[in-house]
PDB file of C-alpha atoms in Angstrom:
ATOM      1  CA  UNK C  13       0.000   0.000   0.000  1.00 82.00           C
ATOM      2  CA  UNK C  14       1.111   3.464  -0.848  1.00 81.00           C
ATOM      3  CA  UNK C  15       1.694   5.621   2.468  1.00 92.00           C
ATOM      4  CA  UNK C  16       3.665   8.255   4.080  1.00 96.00           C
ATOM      5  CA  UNK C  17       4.068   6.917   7.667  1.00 96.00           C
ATOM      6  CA  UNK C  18       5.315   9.389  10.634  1.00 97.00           C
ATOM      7  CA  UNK C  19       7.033   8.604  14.276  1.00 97.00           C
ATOM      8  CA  UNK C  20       5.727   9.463  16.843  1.00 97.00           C
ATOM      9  CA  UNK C  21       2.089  10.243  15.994  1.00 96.00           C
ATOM     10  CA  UNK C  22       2.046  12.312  19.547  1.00 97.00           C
ATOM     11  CA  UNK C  23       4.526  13.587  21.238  1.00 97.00           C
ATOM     12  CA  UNK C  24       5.069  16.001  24.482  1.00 97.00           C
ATOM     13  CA  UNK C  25       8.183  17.282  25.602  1.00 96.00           C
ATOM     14  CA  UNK C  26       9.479  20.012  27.252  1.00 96.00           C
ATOM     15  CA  UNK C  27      11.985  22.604  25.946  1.00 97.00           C
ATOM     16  CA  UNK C  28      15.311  22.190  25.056  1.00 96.00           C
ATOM     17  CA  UNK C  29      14.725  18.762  24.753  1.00 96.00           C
ATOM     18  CA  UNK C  30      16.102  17.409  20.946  1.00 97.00           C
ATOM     19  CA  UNK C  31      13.619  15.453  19.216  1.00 97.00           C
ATOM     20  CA  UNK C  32      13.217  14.115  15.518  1.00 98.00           C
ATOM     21  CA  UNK C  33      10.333  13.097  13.777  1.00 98.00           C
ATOM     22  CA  UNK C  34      10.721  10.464  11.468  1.00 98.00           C
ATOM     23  CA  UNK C  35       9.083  10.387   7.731  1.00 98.00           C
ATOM     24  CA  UNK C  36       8.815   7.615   5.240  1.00 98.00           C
ATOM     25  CA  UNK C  37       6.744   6.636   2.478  1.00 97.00           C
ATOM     26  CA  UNK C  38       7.160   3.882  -0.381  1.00 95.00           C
ATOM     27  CA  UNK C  39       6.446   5.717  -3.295  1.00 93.00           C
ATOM     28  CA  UNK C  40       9.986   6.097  -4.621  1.00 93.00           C
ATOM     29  CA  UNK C  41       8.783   9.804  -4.643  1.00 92.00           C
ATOM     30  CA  UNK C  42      11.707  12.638  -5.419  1.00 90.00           C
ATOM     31  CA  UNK C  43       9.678  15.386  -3.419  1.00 90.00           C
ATOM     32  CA  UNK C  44       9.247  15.862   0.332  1.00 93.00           C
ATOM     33  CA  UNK C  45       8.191  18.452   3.028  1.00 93.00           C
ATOM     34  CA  UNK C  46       7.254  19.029   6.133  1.00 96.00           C
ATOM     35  CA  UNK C  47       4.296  21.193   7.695  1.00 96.00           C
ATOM     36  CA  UNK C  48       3.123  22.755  10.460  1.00 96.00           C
ATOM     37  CA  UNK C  49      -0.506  23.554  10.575  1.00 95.00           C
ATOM     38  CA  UNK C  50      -1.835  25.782  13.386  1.00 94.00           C
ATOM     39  CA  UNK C  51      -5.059  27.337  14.189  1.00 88.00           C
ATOM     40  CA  UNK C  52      -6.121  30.368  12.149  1.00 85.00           C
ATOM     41  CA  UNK C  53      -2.854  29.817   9.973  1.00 87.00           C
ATOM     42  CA  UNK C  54      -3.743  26.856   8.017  1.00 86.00           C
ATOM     43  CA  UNK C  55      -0.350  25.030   6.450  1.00 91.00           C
ATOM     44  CA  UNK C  56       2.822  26.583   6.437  1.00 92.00           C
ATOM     45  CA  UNK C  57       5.931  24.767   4.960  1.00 91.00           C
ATOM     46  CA  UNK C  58       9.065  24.358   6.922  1.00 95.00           C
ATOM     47  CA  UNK C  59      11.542  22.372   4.616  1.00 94.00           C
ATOM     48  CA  UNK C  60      11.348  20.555   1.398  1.00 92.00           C
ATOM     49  CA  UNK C  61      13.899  18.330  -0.470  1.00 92.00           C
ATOM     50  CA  UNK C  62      13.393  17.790  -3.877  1.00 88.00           C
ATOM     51  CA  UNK C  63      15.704  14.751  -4.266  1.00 89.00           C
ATOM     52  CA  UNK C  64      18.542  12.987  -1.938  1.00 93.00           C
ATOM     53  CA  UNK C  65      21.061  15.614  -0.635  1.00 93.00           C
ATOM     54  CA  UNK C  66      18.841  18.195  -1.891  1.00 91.00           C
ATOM     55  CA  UNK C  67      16.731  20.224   1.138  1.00 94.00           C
ATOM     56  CA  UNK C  68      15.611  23.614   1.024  1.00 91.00           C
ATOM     57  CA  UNK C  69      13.774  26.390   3.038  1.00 91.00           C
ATOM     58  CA  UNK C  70      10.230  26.566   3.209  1.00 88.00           C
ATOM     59  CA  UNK C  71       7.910  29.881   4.736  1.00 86.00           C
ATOM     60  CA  UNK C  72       8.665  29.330   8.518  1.00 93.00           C
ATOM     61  CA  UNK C  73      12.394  27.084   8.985  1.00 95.00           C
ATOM     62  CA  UNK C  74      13.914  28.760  11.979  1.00 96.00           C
ATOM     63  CA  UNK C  75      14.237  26.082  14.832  1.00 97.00           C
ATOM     64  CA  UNK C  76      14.163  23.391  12.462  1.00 98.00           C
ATOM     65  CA  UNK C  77      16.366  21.053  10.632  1.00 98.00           C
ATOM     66  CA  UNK C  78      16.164  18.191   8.096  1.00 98.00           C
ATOM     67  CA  UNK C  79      18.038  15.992   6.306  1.00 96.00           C
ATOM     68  CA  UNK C  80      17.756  13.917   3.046  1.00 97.00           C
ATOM     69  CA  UNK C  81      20.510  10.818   3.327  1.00 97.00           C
ATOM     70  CA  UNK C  82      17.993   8.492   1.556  1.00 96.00           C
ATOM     71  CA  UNK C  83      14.993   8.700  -0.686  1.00 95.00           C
ATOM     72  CA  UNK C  84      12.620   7.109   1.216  1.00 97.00           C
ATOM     73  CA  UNK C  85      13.368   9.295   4.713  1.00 98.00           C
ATOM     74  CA  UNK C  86      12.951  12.845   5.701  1.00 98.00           C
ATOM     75  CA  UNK C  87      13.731  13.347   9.941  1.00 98.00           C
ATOM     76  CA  UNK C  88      12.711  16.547  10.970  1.00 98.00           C
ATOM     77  CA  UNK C  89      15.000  17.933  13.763  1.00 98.00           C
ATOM     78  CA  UNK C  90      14.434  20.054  16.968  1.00 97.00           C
ATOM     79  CA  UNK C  91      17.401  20.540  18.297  1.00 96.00           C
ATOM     80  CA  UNK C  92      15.923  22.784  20.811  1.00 97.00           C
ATOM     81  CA  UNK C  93      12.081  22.819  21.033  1.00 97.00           C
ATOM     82  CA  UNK C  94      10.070  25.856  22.602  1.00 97.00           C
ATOM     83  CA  UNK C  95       6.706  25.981  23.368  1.00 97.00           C
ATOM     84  CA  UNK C  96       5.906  28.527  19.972  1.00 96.00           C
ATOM     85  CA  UNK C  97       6.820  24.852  18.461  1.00 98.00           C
ATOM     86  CA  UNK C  98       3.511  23.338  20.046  1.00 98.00           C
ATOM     87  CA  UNK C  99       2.216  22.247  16.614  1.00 97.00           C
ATOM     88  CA  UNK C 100       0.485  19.547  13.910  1.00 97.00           C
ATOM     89  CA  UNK C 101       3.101  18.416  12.119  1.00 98.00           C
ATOM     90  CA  UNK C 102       2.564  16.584   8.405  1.00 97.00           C
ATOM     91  CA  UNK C 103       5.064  15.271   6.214  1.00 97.00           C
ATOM     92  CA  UNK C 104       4.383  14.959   2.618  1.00 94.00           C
ATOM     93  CA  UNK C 105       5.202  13.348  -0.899  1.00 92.00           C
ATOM     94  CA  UNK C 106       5.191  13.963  -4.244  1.00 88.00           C
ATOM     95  CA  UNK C 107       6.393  12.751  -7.750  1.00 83.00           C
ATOM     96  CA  UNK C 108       7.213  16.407  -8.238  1.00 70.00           C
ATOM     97  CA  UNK C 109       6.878  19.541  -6.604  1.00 61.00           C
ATOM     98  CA  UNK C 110       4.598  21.575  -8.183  1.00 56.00           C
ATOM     99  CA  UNK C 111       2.611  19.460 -10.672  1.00 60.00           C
ATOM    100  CA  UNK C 112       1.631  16.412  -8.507  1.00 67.00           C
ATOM    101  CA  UNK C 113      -0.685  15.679  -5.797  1.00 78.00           C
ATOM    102  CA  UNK C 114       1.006  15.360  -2.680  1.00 84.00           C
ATOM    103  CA  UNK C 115       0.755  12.769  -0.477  1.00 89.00           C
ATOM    104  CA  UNK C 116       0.316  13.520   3.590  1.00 93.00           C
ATOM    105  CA  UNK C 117       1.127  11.120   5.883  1.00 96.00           C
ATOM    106  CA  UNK C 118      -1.158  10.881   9.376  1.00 95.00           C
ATOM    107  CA  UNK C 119       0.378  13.925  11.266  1.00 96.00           C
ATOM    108  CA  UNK C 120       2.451  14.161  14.466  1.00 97.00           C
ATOM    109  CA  UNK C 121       0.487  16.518  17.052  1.00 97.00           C
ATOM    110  CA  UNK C 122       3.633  17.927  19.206  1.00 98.00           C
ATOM    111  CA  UNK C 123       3.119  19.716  22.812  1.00 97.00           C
ATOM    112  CA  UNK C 124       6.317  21.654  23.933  1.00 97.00           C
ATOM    113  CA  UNK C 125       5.711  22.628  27.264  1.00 96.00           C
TER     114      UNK C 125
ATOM    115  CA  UNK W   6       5.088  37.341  -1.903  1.00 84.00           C
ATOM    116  CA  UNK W   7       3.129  34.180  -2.995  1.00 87.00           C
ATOM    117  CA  UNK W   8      -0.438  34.225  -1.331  1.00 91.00           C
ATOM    118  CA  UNK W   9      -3.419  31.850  -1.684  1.00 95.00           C
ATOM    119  CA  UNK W  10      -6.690  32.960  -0.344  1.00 97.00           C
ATOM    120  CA  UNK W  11      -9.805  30.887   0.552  1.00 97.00           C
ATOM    121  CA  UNK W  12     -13.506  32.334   0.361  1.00 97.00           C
ATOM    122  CA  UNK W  13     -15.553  31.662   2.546  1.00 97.00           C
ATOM    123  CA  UNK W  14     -13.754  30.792   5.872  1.00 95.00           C
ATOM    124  CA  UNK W  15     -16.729  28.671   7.093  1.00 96.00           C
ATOM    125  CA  UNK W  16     -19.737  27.650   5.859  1.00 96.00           C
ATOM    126  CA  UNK W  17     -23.042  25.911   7.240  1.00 98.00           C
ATOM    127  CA  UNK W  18     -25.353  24.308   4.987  1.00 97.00           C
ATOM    128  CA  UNK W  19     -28.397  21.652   5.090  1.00 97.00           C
ATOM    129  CA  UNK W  20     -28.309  18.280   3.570  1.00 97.00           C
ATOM    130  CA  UNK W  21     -28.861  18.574  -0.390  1.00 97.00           C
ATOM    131  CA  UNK W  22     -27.677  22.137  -0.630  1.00 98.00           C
ATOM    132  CA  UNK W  23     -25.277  22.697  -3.535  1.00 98.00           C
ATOM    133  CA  UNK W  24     -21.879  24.973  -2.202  1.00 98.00           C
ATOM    134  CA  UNK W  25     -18.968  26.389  -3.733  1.00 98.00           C
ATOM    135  CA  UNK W  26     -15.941  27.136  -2.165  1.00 98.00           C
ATOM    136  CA  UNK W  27     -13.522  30.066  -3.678  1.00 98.00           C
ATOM    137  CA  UNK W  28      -9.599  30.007  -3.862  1.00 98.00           C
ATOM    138  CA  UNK W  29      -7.629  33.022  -5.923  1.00 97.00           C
ATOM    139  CA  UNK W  30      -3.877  32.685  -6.116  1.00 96.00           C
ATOM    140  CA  UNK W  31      -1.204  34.541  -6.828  1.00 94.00           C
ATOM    141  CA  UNK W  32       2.012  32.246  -7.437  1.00 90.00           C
ATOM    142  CA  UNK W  33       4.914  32.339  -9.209  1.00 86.00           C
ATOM    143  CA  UNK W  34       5.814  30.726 -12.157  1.00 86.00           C
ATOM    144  CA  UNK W  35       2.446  29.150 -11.181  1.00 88.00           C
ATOM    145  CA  UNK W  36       2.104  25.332 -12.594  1.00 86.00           C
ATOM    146  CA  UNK W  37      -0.817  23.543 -10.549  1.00 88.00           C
ATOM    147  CA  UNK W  38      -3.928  24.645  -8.252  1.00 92.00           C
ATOM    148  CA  UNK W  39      -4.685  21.477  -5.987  1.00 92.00           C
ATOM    149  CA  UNK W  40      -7.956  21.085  -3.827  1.00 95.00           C
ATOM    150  CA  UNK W  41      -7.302  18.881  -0.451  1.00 95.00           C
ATOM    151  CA  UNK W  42     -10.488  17.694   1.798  1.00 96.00           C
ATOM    152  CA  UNK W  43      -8.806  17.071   5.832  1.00 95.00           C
ATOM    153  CA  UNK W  44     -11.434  15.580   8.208  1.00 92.00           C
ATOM    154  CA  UNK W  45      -9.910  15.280  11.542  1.00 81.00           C
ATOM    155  CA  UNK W  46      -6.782  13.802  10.381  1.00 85.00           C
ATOM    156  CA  UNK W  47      -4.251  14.502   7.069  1.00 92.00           C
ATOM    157  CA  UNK W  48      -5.273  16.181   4.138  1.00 93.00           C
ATOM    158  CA  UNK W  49      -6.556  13.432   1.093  1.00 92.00           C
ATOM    159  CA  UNK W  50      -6.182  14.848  -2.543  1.00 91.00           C
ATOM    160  CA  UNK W  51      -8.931  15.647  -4.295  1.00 94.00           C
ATOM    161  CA  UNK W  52      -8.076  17.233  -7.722  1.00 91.00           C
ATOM    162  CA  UNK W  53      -4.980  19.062  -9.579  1.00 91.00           C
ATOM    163  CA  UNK W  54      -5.931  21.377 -12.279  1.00 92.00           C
ATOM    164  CA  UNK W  55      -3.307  23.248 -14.358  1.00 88.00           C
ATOM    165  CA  UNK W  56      -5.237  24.133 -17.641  1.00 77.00           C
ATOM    166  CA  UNK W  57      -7.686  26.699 -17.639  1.00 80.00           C
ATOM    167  CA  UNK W  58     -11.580  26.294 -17.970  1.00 79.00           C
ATOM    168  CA  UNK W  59     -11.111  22.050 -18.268  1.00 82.00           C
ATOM    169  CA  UNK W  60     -13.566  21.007 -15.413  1.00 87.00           C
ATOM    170  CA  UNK W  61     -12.508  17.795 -13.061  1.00 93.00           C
ATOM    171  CA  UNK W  62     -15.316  15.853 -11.604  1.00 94.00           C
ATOM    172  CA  UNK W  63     -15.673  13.152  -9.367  1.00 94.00           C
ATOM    173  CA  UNK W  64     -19.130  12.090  -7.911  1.00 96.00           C
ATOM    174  CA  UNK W  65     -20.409  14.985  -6.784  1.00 97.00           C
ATOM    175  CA  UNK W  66     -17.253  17.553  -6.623  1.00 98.00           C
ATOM    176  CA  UNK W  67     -15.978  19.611  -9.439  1.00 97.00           C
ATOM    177  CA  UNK W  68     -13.555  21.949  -9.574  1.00 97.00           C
ATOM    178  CA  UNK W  69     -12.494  24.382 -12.800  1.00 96.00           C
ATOM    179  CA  UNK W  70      -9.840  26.850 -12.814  1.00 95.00           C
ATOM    180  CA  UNK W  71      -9.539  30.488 -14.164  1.00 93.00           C
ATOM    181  CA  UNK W  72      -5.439  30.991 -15.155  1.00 88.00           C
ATOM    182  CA  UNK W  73      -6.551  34.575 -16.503  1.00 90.00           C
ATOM    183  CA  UNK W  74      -8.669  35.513 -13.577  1.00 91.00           C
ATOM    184  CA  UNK W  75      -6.330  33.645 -11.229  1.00 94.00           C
ATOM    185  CA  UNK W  76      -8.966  31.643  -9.403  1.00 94.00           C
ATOM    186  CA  UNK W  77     -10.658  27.897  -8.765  1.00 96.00           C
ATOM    187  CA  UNK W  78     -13.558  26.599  -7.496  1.00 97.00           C
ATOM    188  CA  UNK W  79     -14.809  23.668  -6.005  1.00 98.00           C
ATOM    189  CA  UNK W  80     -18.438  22.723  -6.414  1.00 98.00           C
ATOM    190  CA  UNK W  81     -20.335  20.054  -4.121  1.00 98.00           C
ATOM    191  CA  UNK W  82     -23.600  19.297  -5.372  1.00 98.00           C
ATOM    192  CA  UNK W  83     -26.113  17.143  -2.982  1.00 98.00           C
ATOM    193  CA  UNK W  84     -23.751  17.963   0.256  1.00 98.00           C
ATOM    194  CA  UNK W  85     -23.995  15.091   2.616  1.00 97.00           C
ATOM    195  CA  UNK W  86     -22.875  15.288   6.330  1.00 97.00           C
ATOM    196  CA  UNK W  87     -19.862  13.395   5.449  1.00 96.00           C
ATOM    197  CA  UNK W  88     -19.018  15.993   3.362  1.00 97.00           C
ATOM    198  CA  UNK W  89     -18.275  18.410   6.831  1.00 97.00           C
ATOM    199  CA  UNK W  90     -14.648  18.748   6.455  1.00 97.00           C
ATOM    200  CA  UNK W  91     -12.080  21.633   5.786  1.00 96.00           C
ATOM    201  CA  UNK W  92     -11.213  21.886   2.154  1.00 97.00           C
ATOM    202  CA  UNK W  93      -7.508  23.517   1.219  1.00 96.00           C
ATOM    203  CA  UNK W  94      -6.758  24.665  -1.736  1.00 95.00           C
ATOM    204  CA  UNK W  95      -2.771  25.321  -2.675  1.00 92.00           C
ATOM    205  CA  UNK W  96      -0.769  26.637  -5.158  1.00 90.00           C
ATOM    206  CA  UNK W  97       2.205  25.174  -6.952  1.00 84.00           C
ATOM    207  CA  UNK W  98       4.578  26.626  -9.373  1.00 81.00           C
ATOM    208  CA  UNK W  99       7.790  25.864 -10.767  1.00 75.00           C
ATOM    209  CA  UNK W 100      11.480  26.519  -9.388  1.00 64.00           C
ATOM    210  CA  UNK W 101      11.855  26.918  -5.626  1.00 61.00           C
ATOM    211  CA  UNK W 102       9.005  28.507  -4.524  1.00 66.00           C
ATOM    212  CA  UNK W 103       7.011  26.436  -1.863  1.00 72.00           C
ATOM    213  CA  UNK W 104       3.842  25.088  -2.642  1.00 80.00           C
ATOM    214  CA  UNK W 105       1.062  27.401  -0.745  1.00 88.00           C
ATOM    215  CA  UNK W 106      -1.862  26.507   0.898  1.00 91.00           C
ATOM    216  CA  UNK W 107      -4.850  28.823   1.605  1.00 94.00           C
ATOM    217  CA  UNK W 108      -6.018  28.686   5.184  1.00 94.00           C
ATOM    218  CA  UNK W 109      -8.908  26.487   4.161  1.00 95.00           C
ATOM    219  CA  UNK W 110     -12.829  26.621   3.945  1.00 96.00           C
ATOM    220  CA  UNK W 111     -14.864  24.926   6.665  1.00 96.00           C
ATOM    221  CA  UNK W 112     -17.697  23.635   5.398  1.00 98.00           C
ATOM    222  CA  UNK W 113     -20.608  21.932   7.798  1.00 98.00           C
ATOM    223  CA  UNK W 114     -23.204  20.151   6.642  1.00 98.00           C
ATOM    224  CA  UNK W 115     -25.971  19.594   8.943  1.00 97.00           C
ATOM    225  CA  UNK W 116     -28.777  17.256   8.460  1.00 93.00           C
TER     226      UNK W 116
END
């Protein structure tokens, strides 16, 4: 079955505290991100790799880190979580970009406290 | 700055009402206009359009774009409760801009 999968799917912590957030899917899909989504904000995107090596900025980055060793995975990285980090989290595939559907995977609801 | 906005930002409707939810864009180098439906969990794809005026059904959504005007609807005719969800609409174009997502339309549909 094609998926996106995400670890954990819920997660409190309390600042300071390094975390990652594991992403998968099985799509061989170039294209990943990650977003937060937060009340009255909708979707914002934090990072996005279009291939392996290949990661770039999205609207809101700071705090955040990723990294793109193989196709199939996309961590995202808190080294230092604050409470303005309390968030949904999705990750997401795609063939491409721009011009295909993306694919979400379940969401990781984060408390930073 | 690339922007997508959503019209309305809720909606209630009865059973068997017909609705249609507005997105305009403004993207870069713009390549695709995607509708997303999220119930209380991630977003599920519903259509991509990236010609102008060529209408994509399925069941009882539709959704045509405007490349001129710079716009899209989605149409849901017959609503059904199960249709209560928040619809996003995003914006995609080509190089390294981000995709964008408008801050969605939540639509209720009571019985």
């Amino acid at each position: 079955e094609a998926q996106v999968t995400q670890n954990p799917r819920y997660l409190i912590t309390v600042t300071g505290k390094k975390l990652t957030v594991t992403c998968s899917q099985n799509m061989n899909h170039e294209y990943m991100s990650w977003y937060r989504q937060d009340p009255g904000l909708g979707l914002r995107q934090i990072y996005y790799s279009m291939n392996v090596e290949v990661t770039d900025k999205g609207d809101v980055p700071e705090g955040y880190k990723v990294s793109r060793k193989e196709k199939r995975n996309f961590p995202l990285i808190l080294e230092s979580p604050s409470p303005n980090q309390t968030s949904l989290y999705f990750c997401a595939s795609a063939a491409d970009r721009g011009f295909y559907e993306q694919y979400f995977g379940p969401g990781t609801r984060l408390t930073v406290t | 700055e690339d922007k997508v906005v959503q019209s309305p930002l809720s909606l209630v409707v009865h059973e068997g009402d017909t609705v249609t939810l507005n997105c305009s864009y403004e993207v870069t180098n713009f390549r695709s206009l995607l509708w997303y439906k999220q119930e209380k969990k991630a977003p599920t794809f519903l259509f991509m359009l990236t010609s102008s005026g060529i209408e994509k059904k399925s069941g009882r959504l539709s959704s045509i774009l405007d490349k001129k005007e710079l716009f899209s609807i989605l149409n849901i005719t017959a609503t059904q409760t199960g249709d209560s969800a928040v619809y996003l609409c995003a914006g995609g174009g080509s190089g390294n801009t981000p995709l964008v997502f408008g801050k969605g339309t939540r639509l209720s549909v009571i019985a």
